[in-house]
Coordinates of C-alpha atoms (C1' of nucleotides) in Angstrom, one line a residue:
Chain A
M206 CA 9.8 21.9 -16.3
G207 CA 7.3 24.5 -14.9
R208 CA 5.7 23.4 -11.7
R209 CA 4.2 20.1 -11.3
D210 CA 1.0 19.5 -10.0
E211 CA 2.3 17.1 -7.4
D212 CA 4.5 19.9 -5.7
A213 CA 1.3 22.0 -4.5
P214 CA -1.8 20.3 -3.3
L215 CA -4.8 22.0 -4.0
T216 CA -3.6 24.3 -6.7
G217 CA -7.0 23.7 -8.7
R218 CA -9.2 26.8 -9.7
S219 CA -10.6 28.4 -6.5
A220 CA -13.6 30.2 -5.7
D221 CA -15.7 31.3 -2.8
G222 CA -19.0 29.8 -1.7
G223 CA -21.2 32.2 -3.8
S224 CA -22.2 29.0 -5.9
S225 CA -25.6 27.7 -6.1
R226 CA -24.3 24.2 -5.4
P227 CA -24.4 22.8 -1.9
G228 CA -21.5 24.4 0.1
W229 CA -19.2 23.4 2.9
A230 CA -22.0 24.0 5.6
E231 CA -24.6 22.4 3.9
L232 CA -22.8 19.1 3.2
A233 CA -21.1 18.8 6.5
I234 CA -24.5 19.4 8.6
R235 CA -26.3 16.8 6.1
R236 CA -23.7 14.2 6.9
L237 CA -23.0 14.6 10.6
A238 CA -26.9 14.7 10.9
T239 CA -26.8 11.3 9.5
H240 CA -25.4 10.0 12.9
S241 CA -25.6 13.0 15.2
P242 CA -28.3 15.3 16.5
L243 CA -27.5 19.1 15.4
G244 CA -29.5 21.8 16.9
S245 CA -30.2 25.1 15.2
A246 CA -27.4 26.7 17.0
E247 CA -24.8 24.3 15.6
R248 CA -26.1 24.5 12.1
A249 CA -25.7 28.1 12.2
A250 CA -22.5 28.0 13.5
F251 CA -21.3 25.9 10.3
A252 CA -23.2 28.1 8.1
A253 CA -21.2 31.2 9.4
L254 CA -17.8 29.6 8.4
A255 CA -16.0 30.9 5.5
A256 CA -15.5 28.1 3.0
Q257 CA -13.4 28.0 -0.3
H258 CA -14.1 26.0 -3.3
H259 CA -11.7 24.2 -5.7
D260 CA -11.8 22.3 -8.9
V261 CA -9.3 19.4 -9.3
T262 CA -9.0 17.4 -12.2
A263 CA -8.0 13.5 -12.4
R264 CA -5.4 12.3 -10.3
D265 CA -4.8 15.6 -8.4
L266 CA -3.2 15.6 -4.9
I267 CA -5.6 17.2 -2.6
V268 CA -4.0 16.6 0.8
R269 CA -0.3 15.5 1.2
E270 CA 0.6 13.0 4.0
G271 CA 2.9 14.3 6.7
E272 CA 2.2 17.8 5.6
P273 CA 0.2 19.9 7.9
T274 CA -3.0 21.6 6.3
P275 CA -4.3 25.0 7.5
R276 CA -7.5 24.0 5.8
C277 CA -10.1 21.1 6.4
C278 CA -11.6 19.5 3.2
L279 CA -14.8 18.0 2.3
L280 CA -15.4 16.2 -1.0
V281 CA -18.3 18.2 -2.9
E282 CA -18.4 16.2 -5.9
G283 CA -16.6 13.2 -7.5
F284 CA -14.3 10.5 -6.2
A285 CA -11.3 10.7 -4.1
G286 CA -9.0 8.4 -2.1
R287 CA -6.7 8.3 0.6
H288 CA -3.6 6.6 0.3
K289 CA -0.1 5.7 1.7
L290 CA 2.8 5.2 -0.2
L291 CA 5.7 2.5 0.5
A292 CA 9.2 3.1 -0.6
D293 CA 9.2 1.1 -3.4
G294 CA 6.2 3.0 -5.1
S295 CA 3.3 0.6 -4.2
R296 CA 0.2 2.4 -2.8
Q297 CA -2.3 1.2 -0.7
V298 CA -5.6 3.0 -0.8
V299 CA -6.9 3.1 2.8
S300 CA -10.3 4.6 2.1
L301 CA -12.5 5.8 -0.9
H302 CA -14.4 8.8 -0.8
V303 CA -17.7 10.2 -2.3
A304 CA -19.4 13.4 -2.2
G305 CA -20.3 14.6 1.2
D306 CA -17.3 12.8 2.7
F307 CA -14.8 14.6 4.7
L308 CA -11.1 14.0 3.5
D309 CA -8.8 14.9 6.5
L310 CA -10.9 15.1 9.7
P311 CA -8.0 13.2 11.6
A312 CA -5.7 16.2 10.8
L313 CA -8.0 18.3 13.3
L314 CA -6.3 17.0 16.3
L315 CA -3.2 15.2 14.9
D316 CA -0.3 17.2 13.8
A317 CA -0.4 16.2 10.1
P318 CA -2.3 13.9 8.1
D319 CA -0.9 10.1 8.1
A320 CA -2.2 9.6 4.5
S321 CA -2.4 11.7 1.3
V322 CA -5.8 12.4 -0.5
S323 CA -6.0 12.3 -4.2
S324 CA -8.9 12.7 -6.7
F325 CA -10.0 10.0 -9.1
G326 CA -11.6 11.7 -12.0
P327 CA -12.5 15.7 -11.8
A328 CA -13.8 16.7 -8.4
R329 CA -14.8 19.4 -6.4
V330 CA -13.8 20.2 -2.9
A331 CA -14.6 22.6 -0.4
S332 CA -12.7 23.7 2.6
V333 CA -12.6 25.9 5.9
A334 CA -9.8 26.8 8.1
R335 CA -8.7 24.3 10.3
D336 CA -8.9 26.7 13.4
D337 CA -12.2 28.0 12.6
L338 CA -13.4 24.3 12.5
A339 CA -11.4 23.7 15.8
D340 CA -13.1 27.0 17.3
I341 CA -16.6 25.9 16.9
A342 CA -16.0 22.5 18.0
E343 CA -14.8 23.9 21.1
S344 CA -17.5 26.3 21.7
Y345 CA -20.2 23.6 20.8
P346 CA -20.1 20.4 22.2
E347 CA -22.5 18.8 20.3
I348 CA -20.4 19.7 17.2
A349 CA -17.3 18.4 18.8
R350 CA -19.2 15.0 19.8
A351 CA -20.4 14.8 15.8
L352 CA -16.9 15.1 14.4
W353 CA -15.7 12.8 16.9
R354 CA -18.2 10.3 15.9
E355 CA -17.6 10.6 12.3
T356 CA -13.8 9.7 12.7
L357 CA -14.9 6.9 14.6
I358 CA -17.0 5.8 11.8
D359 CA -13.9 6.3 9.7
A360 CA -11.9 4.4 11.7
A361 CA -14.5 1.4 11.8
N362 CA -14.3 1.5 8.0
A363 CA -10.7 0.9 8.3
R364 CA -11.2 -2.0 10.4
E365 CA -13.5 -3.5 8.0
W366 CA -11.3 -3.0 5.3
L367 CA -8.6 -4.9 7.3
L368 CA -11.0 -7.9 7.6
N369 CA -11.6 -7.5 3.8
I370 CA -8.1 -7.3 2.5
G371 CA -6.6 -9.9 5.1
Q372 CA -9.3 -12.6 4.8
R373 CA -11.3 -12.5 1.6
D374 CA -10.0 -13.6 -1.4
A375 CA -10.1 -11.3 -4.7
Y376 CA -13.8 -12.1 -5.8
A377 CA -15.4 -11.4 -2.2
R378 CA -13.0 -8.6 -1.8
L379 CA -14.2 -6.7 -4.8
A380 CA -17.8 -7.5 -4.3
H381 CA -17.6 -6.1 -0.9
L382 CA -16.1 -2.9 -2.0
F383 CA -18.9 -2.3 -4.3
C384 CA -21.4 -3.2 -2.1
E385 CA -20.1 -0.3 0.2
M386 CA -19.8 2.0 -2.4
A387 CA -23.5 1.4 -3.4
L388 CA -24.8 1.8 -0.1
R389 CA -22.8 4.9 0.7
L390 CA -23.7 6.4 -2.7
E391 CA -27.3 5.9 -2.0
A392 CA -27.1 7.5 1.5
V393 CA -26.1 10.8 -0.7
G394 CA -28.5 10.1 -3.7
L395 CA -26.1 9.2 -6.2
F396 CA -27.3 5.6 -6.5
D397 CA -30.0 5.5 -9.0
G398 CA -31.7 2.4 -9.9
G399 CA -28.7 -0.2 -9.5
A400 CA -26.1 2.3 -11.3
F401 CA -23.7 5.0 -10.3
A402 CA -20.9 6.8 -11.8
F403 CA -17.6 5.3 -11.0
P404 CA -14.4 6.9 -12.3
V405 CA -11.9 4.8 -10.2
P406 CA -9.6 3.0 -12.6
Q407 CA -8.9 -0.9 -12.2
Q408 CA -5.5 0.4 -10.9
G409 CA -7.4 2.5 -8.2
L410 CA -9.4 -0.6 -7.3
A411 CA -6.1 -2.6 -7.4
D412 CA -4.5 -0.2 -4.7
A413 CA -7.7 -0.5 -2.7
T414 CA -7.8 -4.2 -2.6
G415 CA -4.2 -5.0 -2.3
L416 CA -4.3 -7.0 -5.8
S417 CA -2.5 -6.5 -8.8
P418 CA -4.4 -4.5 -11.6
V419 CA -4.4 -7.5 -13.9
H420 CA -6.2 -9.8 -11.4
V421 CA -8.7 -7.0 -10.7
N422 CA -9.5 -7.2 -14.3
R423 CA -10.0 -10.7 -14.5
V424 CA -12.2 -10.8 -11.4
L425 CA -14.3 -8.1 -12.5
Q426 CA -14.9 -10.2 -15.9
R427 CA -16.0 -12.9 -13.4
L428 CA -18.2 -10.7 -11.6
R429 CA -19.7 -9.5 -15.1
A430 CA -20.2 -12.9 -16.0
D431 CA -21.8 -14.0 -13.0
G432 CA -24.3 -10.9 -13.4
L433 CA -23.0 -9.3 -10.2
L434 CA -21.5 -6.3 -11.3
H435 CA -21.3 -4.4 -14.7
L436 CA -18.4 -2.0 -14.7
R437 CA -17.9 -0.2 -18.0
G438 CA -15.7 3.1 -18.2
N439 CA -17.1 5.3 -15.6
H440 CA -20.1 3.6 -15.2
A441 CA -21.1 0.7 -12.5
E442 CA -24.4 -1.3 -12.4
I443 CA -25.4 -3.7 -9.8
P444 CA -28.3 -5.8 -11.1
D445 CA -28.8 -7.5 -8.0
R446 CA -27.9 -6.2 -4.5
R447 CA -28.5 -9.2 -2.4
A448 CA -26.7 -11.3 -4.6
L449 CA -23.5 -9.1 -4.7
A450 CA -23.6 -8.8 -0.8
A451 CA -23.9 -12.7 -0.4
A452 CA -20.6 -12.7 -2.8
G453 CA -18.8 -10.3 -0.6
G454 CA -20.2 -11.4 2.8
F455 CA -21.3 -7.9 3.2
D456 CA -22.9 -6.3 6.3
P457 CA -23.7 -2.7 6.2
A458 CA -23.4 -2.5 10.4
Y459 CA -19.9 -0.9 10.1
L460 CA -21.0 2.0 8.0
H461 CA -23.5 3.3 10.8
L462 CA -25.8 4.9 8.1
D463 CA -28.9 6.5 9.1
R464 CA -30.7 4.2 11.6
R465 CA -34.0 5.7 10.7
R466 CA -34.2 3.4 7.9
Chain B
M256 CA -22.9 -28.3 29.9
G257 CA -22.1 -25.5 32.3
R258 CA -21.5 -22.1 30.7
R259 CA -18.9 -21.4 28.4
D260 CA -16.6 -18.8 28.8
E261 CA -17.6 -17.5 25.4
D262 CA -21.1 -16.9 26.5
A263 CA -20.2 -14.0 29.0
P264 CA -17.3 -11.6 28.4
L265 CA -15.5 -10.4 31.4
T266 CA -16.6 -13.2 34.0
G267 CA -13.2 -13.4 35.3
R268 CA -12.5 -12.8 38.9
S269 CA -13.2 -9.2 39.6
A270 CA -11.9 -7.0 42.4
D271 CA -12.4 -3.0 43.4
G272 CA -9.2 -1.0 42.8
G273 CA -7.6 -1.4 46.2
S274 CA -4.7 -3.2 44.9
S275 CA -1.3 -1.6 45.0
R276 CA -0.9 -1.9 41.0
P277 CA -1.6 1.0 39.0
G278 CA -5.3 1.0 38.3
W279 CA -7.7 2.6 35.5
A280 CA -6.9 6.3 36.1
E281 CA -3.2 6.2 36.7
L282 CA -2.8 4.1 33.4
A283 CA -5.2 6.2 31.5
I284 CA -3.9 9.7 32.5
R285 CA -0.3 8.3 31.9
R286 CA -1.6 7.1 28.2
L287 CA -3.5 10.3 27.4
A288 CA -0.7 12.6 28.7
T289 CA 1.7 11.0 26.1
H290 CA -0.1 13.1 23.3
S291 CA -2.4 15.5 25.3
P292 CA -2.2 18.3 28.1
L293 CA -4.0 17.2 31.2
G294 CA -4.3 19.6 34.0
S295 CA -4.8 18.8 37.8
A296 CA -8.6 19.1 37.7
E297 CA -8.7 16.6 34.6
R298 CA -6.4 14.4 36.5
A299 CA -8.8 14.4 39.4
A300 CA -11.6 13.7 37.6
F301 CA -10.0 10.5 36.2
A302 CA -9.2 9.6 40.0
A303 CA -12.3 10.1 41.1
L304 CA -13.8 7.5 38.5
A305 CA -15.1 4.0 40.3
A306 CA -13.0 1.4 38.6
Q307 CA -13.4 -2.3 38.6
H308 CA -10.6 -4.8 38.0
H309 CA -11.0 -8.1 36.3
D310 CA -8.4 -10.9 35.7
V311 CA -8.8 -13.1 32.7
T312 CA -7.2 -16.2 31.3
A313 CA -5.7 -17.0 27.9
R314 CA -8.0 -16.5 25.0
D315 CA -10.7 -15.2 27.3
L316 CA -13.5 -13.1 25.4
I317 CA -13.1 -9.3 27.0
V318 CA -15.5 -7.4 24.6
R319 CA -18.0 -8.9 22.5
E320 CA -18.6 -7.5 18.7
G321 CA -22.1 -5.7 18.5
E322 CA -22.9 -6.1 22.0
P323 CA -23.4 -2.8 23.5
T324 CA -21.1 -2.6 26.7
P325 CA -21.9 -0.7 30.0
R326 CA -18.1 -0.1 30.7
C327 CA -15.2 1.0 29.1
C328 CA -12.1 -1.1 29.3
L329 CA -8.3 -0.6 29.7
L330 CA -5.6 -3.3 29.5
V331 CA -3.8 -3.1 32.9
E332 CA -1.5 -6.1 32.2
G333 CA -0.9 -8.9 29.8
F334 CA -1.9 -8.8 26.0
A335 CA -5.1 -8.6 23.8
G336 CA -6.3 -8.3 20.4
R337 CA -9.3 -6.9 18.7
H338 CA -10.7 -9.0 15.8
K339 CA -13.5 -9.4 13.5
L340 CA -15.0 -12.7 12.5
L341 CA -16.3 -14.0 8.9
A342 CA -18.9 -16.3 8.3
D343 CA -16.5 -19.1 7.3
G344 CA -14.8 -18.7 10.8
S345 CA -11.7 -17.0 9.7
R346 CA -10.8 -14.4 12.1
Q347 CA -8.8 -10.9 11.4
V348 CA -7.0 -9.3 14.3
V349 CA -7.3 -5.6 13.7
S350 CA -5.1 -4.7 16.3
L351 CA -3.0 -5.7 19.3
H352 CA -2.7 -4.3 22.5
V353 CA -0.3 -3.9 25.2
A354 CA -0.6 -2.7 29.0
G355 CA -2.1 0.8 29.4
D356 CA -4.1 0.5 26.1
F357 CA -7.7 1.7 25.8
L358 CA -9.7 -1.6 24.5
D359 CA -12.9 -0.4 23.3
L360 CA -13.1 3.5 23.2
P361 CA -15.1 3.6 20.1
A362 CA -18.0 2.5 21.9
L363 CA -18.1 5.4 23.8
L364 CA -19.9 7.3 20.9
L365 CA -21.0 4.5 18.6
D366 CA -23.8 2.2 19.9
A367 CA -21.7 -1.1 19.9
P368 CA -18.2 -2.2 19.3
D369 CA -17.6 -3.3 16.0
A370 CA -14.9 -5.6 16.9
S371 CA -14.6 -8.3 19.8
V372 CA -11.5 -8.2 22.1
S373 CA -10.0 -11.1 23.7
S374 CA -7.0 -11.8 25.6
F375 CA -3.6 -13.7 24.7
G376 CA -2.4 -15.3 27.8
P377 CA -3.6 -14.2 31.0
A378 CA -4.2 -10.5 31.5
R379 CA -5.8 -8.0 33.6
V380 CA -8.2 -5.6 32.9
A381 CA -9.8 -2.4 34.4
S382 CA -13.1 -0.8 33.5
V383 CA -15.0 2.1 34.3
A384 CA -18.8 2.5 33.7
R385 CA -19.3 4.2 30.3
D386 CA -21.7 6.8 31.6
D387 CA -19.2 8.1 34.0
L388 CA -16.5 8.6 31.4
A389 CA -18.8 9.9 29.1
D390 CA -19.9 12.4 32.1
I391 CA -16.3 13.8 32.4
A392 CA -15.6 14.0 28.9
E393 CA -18.7 16.2 28.8
S394 CA -17.4 18.1 31.5
Y395 CA -14.0 18.7 30.9
P396 CA -13.2 19.6 27.1
E397 CA -9.6 18.5 27.6
I398 CA -10.5 15.0 28.8
A399 CA -12.8 14.9 25.4
R400 CA -10.3 15.9 23.3
A401 CA -7.7 13.5 24.6
L402 CA -9.7 10.7 24.4
W403 CA -10.8 12.0 20.8
R404 CA -7.0 12.1 20.2
E405 CA -6.6 8.6 21.3
T406 CA -9.3 7.2 19.0
L407 CA -7.5 9.0 16.0
I408 CA -4.3 7.4 16.7
D409 CA -6.1 4.0 16.8
A410 CA -7.5 5.1 13.6
A411 CA -3.9 5.8 12.2
N412 CA -2.8 2.2 13.4
A413 CA -5.8 0.5 11.6
R414 CA -4.6 2.7 8.4
E415 CA -0.7 1.4 8.9
W416 CA -2.1 -2.1 9.4
L417 CA -3.9 -1.8 5.9
L418 CA -0.7 -0.6 4.4
N419 CA 1.1 -3.6 5.9
I420 CA -1.5 -6.3 5.0
G421 CA -2.2 -5.0 1.5
Q422 CA 1.4 -4.2 0.3
R423 CA 4.0 -5.9 2.1
D424 CA 5.0 -9.4 1.8
A425 CA 5.1 -11.9 4.6
Y426 CA 8.4 -11.1 5.8
A427 CA 8.2 -7.7 6.1
R428 CA 4.7 -7.7 7.4
L429 CA 5.9 -9.7 10.5
A430 CA 9.1 -7.6 10.6
H431 CA 6.9 -4.5 10.7
L432 CA 4.6 -5.8 13.4
F433 CA 7.5 -6.6 15.7
C434 CA 8.8 -3.2 15.0
E435 CA 5.5 -1.7 16.4
M436 CA 5.4 -4.0 19.1
A437 CA 8.7 -3.2 20.2
L438 CA 8.3 0.6 20.0
R439 CA 4.9 0.6 21.8
L440 CA 6.0 -1.9 24.8
E441 CA 8.9 0.7 25.2
A442 CA 6.6 3.6 25.8
V443 CA 5.2 1.5 28.5
G444 CA 8.3 0.4 29.9
L445 CA 8.2 -3.2 28.9
F446 CA 10.9 -3.3 26.3
D447 CA 14.0 -4.2 28.3
G448 CA 17.3 -4.3 26.5
G449 CA 16.0 -5.6 23.2
A450 CA 13.6 -8.3 25.0
F451 CA 10.1 -8.6 25.8
A452 CA 7.5 -11.0 26.8
F453 CA 5.1 -12.0 24.2
P454 CA 2.5 -14.5 24.9
V455 CA 0.8 -14.2 21.4
P456 CA 0.9 -17.5 19.5
Q457 CA 1.8 -18.1 15.8
Q458 CA -2.0 -18.6 15.0
G459 CA -2.6 -15.1 16.5
L460 CA 0.1 -13.4 14.2
A461 CA -1.4 -15.3 11.3
D462 CA -4.7 -13.6 12.2
A463 CA -3.0 -10.4 12.7
T464 CA -1.0 -10.6 9.4
G465 CA -3.9 -12.3 6.8
L466 CA -1.1 -15.3 6.8
S467 CA -1.6 -18.8 7.4
P468 CA 0.1 -20.2 10.8
V469 CA 2.2 -22.6 8.9
H470 CA 3.3 -19.8 6.7
V471 CA 3.9 -17.6 10.0
N472 CA 6.0 -20.3 11.4
R473 CA 8.4 -20.5 8.0
V474 CA 8.8 -16.5 8.1
L475 CA 9.8 -16.7 11.6
Q476 CA 12.4 -19.1 11.1
R477 CA 14.0 -16.9 8.3
L478 CA 13.7 -13.7 10.5
R479 CA 15.4 -15.7 13.0
A480 CA 18.2 -17.1 10.5
D481 CA 18.8 -13.6 9.6
G482 CA 19.5 -12.5 13.3
L483 CA 16.5 -9.8 13.0
L484 CA 13.8 -11.5 15.7
H485 CA 14.1 -14.5 17.9
L486 CA 10.5 -15.7 19.1
R487 CA 10.7 -18.6 21.6
G488 CA 7.7 -19.4 23.4
N489 CA 6.3 -16.6 25.4
H490 CA 9.7 -14.5 24.6
A491 CA 10.5 -12.2 22.0
E492 CA 14.1 -10.7 21.3
I493 CA 15.3 -8.2 18.7
P494 CA 19.2 -7.9 18.6
D495 CA 19.2 -5.0 16.0
R496 CA 16.0 -2.9 15.6
R497 CA 17.5 -0.8 13.0
A498 CA 17.6 -3.9 11.0
L499 CA 14.2 -5.2 11.5
A500 CA 12.8 -1.7 10.9
A501 CA 14.5 -1.7 7.7
A502 CA 13.3 -5.0 6.8
G503 CA 9.7 -4.1 7.6
G504 CA 9.9 -0.7 6.0
F505 CA 8.9 0.8 9.5
D506 CA 8.3 4.2 9.9
P507 CA 6.9 5.0 13.8
A508 CA 5.4 8.1 13.0
Y509 CA 1.9 6.6 12.9
L510 CA 2.0 5.8 16.5
H511 CA 1.9 9.3 17.4
L512 CA 4.4 8.4 20.6
D513 CA 5.6 11.0 22.9
R514 CA 7.0 13.8 20.6
R515 CA 9.4 14.9 23.6
R516 CA 12.0 12.4 22.6
Chain C
dC89 C1' 0.9 -39.2 33.0
dG90 C1' -2.2 -37.6 30.0
dG91 C1' -3.9 -34.0 26.8
dG92 C1' -4.9 -29.4 25.1
dG93 C1' -2.8 -26.0 23.2
dT94 C1' 1.1 -25.0 20.8
dG95 C1' 5.3 -25.4 17.2
dT96 C1' 7.5 -27.8 13.3
dT97 C1' 8.1 -30.1 8.9
dG98 C1' 7.4 -32.0 3.9
dA99 C1' 4.7 -32.5 -0.1
dC100 C1' 1.5 -30.4 -3.0
dG101 C1' -1.9 -27.2 -5.3
dC102 C1' -3.6 -22.7 -6.5
dA103 C1' -4.6 -18.3 -6.3
dT104 C1' -2.4 -14.5 -7.6
dG105 C1' 1.6 -11.9 -9.2
dT106 C1' 4.6 -10.6 -13.1
dC107 C1' 5.8 -9.6 -17.8
dA108 C1' 4.7 -8.5 -22.4
dA109 C1' 1.9 -7.4 -25.9
dG110 C1' -1.7 -5.5 -28.1
dT111 C1' -6.6 -3.2 -28.3
dA112 C1' -9.9 0.0 -26.9
dT113 C1' -10.8 5.1 -25.6
dG114 C1' -11.4 9.9 -25.2
dG115 C1' -9.2 14.4 -25.1
dT116 C1' -6.8 17.8 -27.3
dG117 C1' -4.3 20.4 -30.7
dG118 C1' -3.6 20.9 -35.7
Chain D
dC191 C1' -12.7 16.2 -38.7
dC192 C1' -8.6 13.8 -38.1
dA193 C1' -3.9 12.6 -36.1
dC194 C1' -2.3 11.8 -32.0
dC195 C1' -1.1 10.9 -27.3
dA196 C1' -1.6 9.1 -22.9
dT197 C1' -4.7 6.5 -19.9
dA198 C1' -7.0 3.0 -19.3
dC199 C1' -8.4 -1.9 -20.3
dT200 C1' -7.4 -6.9 -22.1
dT201 C1' -5.4 -11.3 -22.8
dG202 C1' -2.1 -14.9 -22.9
dA203 C1' 2.0 -17.6 -20.9
dC204 C1' 4.2 -18.2 -17.1
dA205 C1' 6.4 -17.9 -12.2
dT206 C1' 5.8 -18.0 -7.3
dG207 C1' 4.3 -16.6 -2.8
dC208 C1' 1.6 -18.5 0.1
dG209 C1' -2.2 -21.8 1.7
dT210 C1' -3.7 -26.6 2.5
dC211 C1' -3.3 -30.9 4.4
dA212 C1' -1.4 -33.9 7.4
dA213 C1' 1.8 -36.0 10.2
dC214 C1' 4.7 -35.4 14.0
dA215 C1' 7.0 -33.3 18.3
dC216 C1' 7.0 -30.6 22.1
dC217 C1' 5.6 -28.6 26.7
dC218 C1' 3.3 -27.1 30.2
dC219 C1' -0.2 -27.7 33.4
dG220 C1' -3.6 -30.4 35.8

DNA sequence: CGGGGTGTTGACGCATGTCAAGTATGGTGG
DNA sequence: CCACCATACTTGACATGCGTCAACACCCCG
């Protein structure tokens, strides 16, 4: 009894942006600037938005599919996944998210999010009012273009996942997923010398790859035996990225990461 | 010897918009108006664009992955599929397209398309210069929003396909695919009393569902035996849409079709 | 007529799923 | 500091959906 967490998305502890950690605006600007030019006026517009911060615990629901959200979320810290449910209870994770990722940008123009979002492990979320964000997108065409481009990259990601799930076997599928994670984490400074925190449980990996959890387990053991990927608890290590990329048939073009490199 | 079709996308017969059939502008407006309000100024801006028309034959390449396109395409007639290739030659179709669909909108803001597009059966494509389209999107915020929304729906589609391929068995997967086709074809007036033209070969269905062609064949026979779907040559018939939707666990919300219904 | 693209069928194998039990692990309260 | 519990991970035996291979039949189109 009592209200279940599931009944109310974003019920975690809330606080306004006064903290010392980077807030919504800083992270949003940093992310968008990796692919779109943003002038000082645009940056100021972001900074002027009123943001809220929420702490969530493991397996907390952040956004609920089909339920219109008045706020637009960005992951400040931790990991999250967007997922869709089937009537029989099976779950497909359609994207994994790391610090700096927008979580529900599609809901800016569509009536309701088409997938739920929940946390893997404890996480921190920042949000701004949907209308506020829509307003500055209307006032600053460069911001609209940047956000649009961000959603296009998100879509490209989904298409790559389709290729991954539809055509690759379990071994390559997981290798590919971890190649993507490594690169995206590196882009936000969370990939440290081949290792990174990774609180997604094997059940979560199973939901993301369309495999069963026990098969995920066995394949992870093979990857470890082959020296490609060491996953222990919440810690991942990739001794040889090139080898892992080869095993996963990984080509990072679809991520559209900073082309300055 | 001679140049292969594959070497040059969009090499089909070309003609300017003088024909009596609906052109780029009419179709684009009709499509966008199903989800976004467009004033007369916006409609006029579309109508003023210089469009080209191309006829392509079966299995023709229309857009090539990774190759920047100076033109933005829309399918006027026939069927097409967007697909990505793997090194070993296996192919994943990431979306199917019917008359009235945009084929490479993501390339408007991204440097190059992340998937190829080719025709299933003979088809007709209309295109406008990418820069022209970008220009009117910049001049008319409502057009930009409409196009953005269109790409968001495209992305929602990809996520639904992820769910389909990742979690459903072959039987439900194909049922779901045909439910989607039926609804989208109906939206453009090509679904006639439970039947429609469908020139996608079983190999194409296999590439779209992540199944092998022979398994697709067997499952189609089961669907036919169960009275859910009759596929013969280029002709599809759905005697009982409700039953097919039940078999596929189909919920049309993700298509974001005209909410006036 | 001929031949490429198709659809169909059967025999067989394997990647992956399922079921079930057992072992860590880690946070929490006594 | 320990007992406890939920969550996570691991393992083995077994089942099966789907893939593979290899023919063969079909058609439309040229």
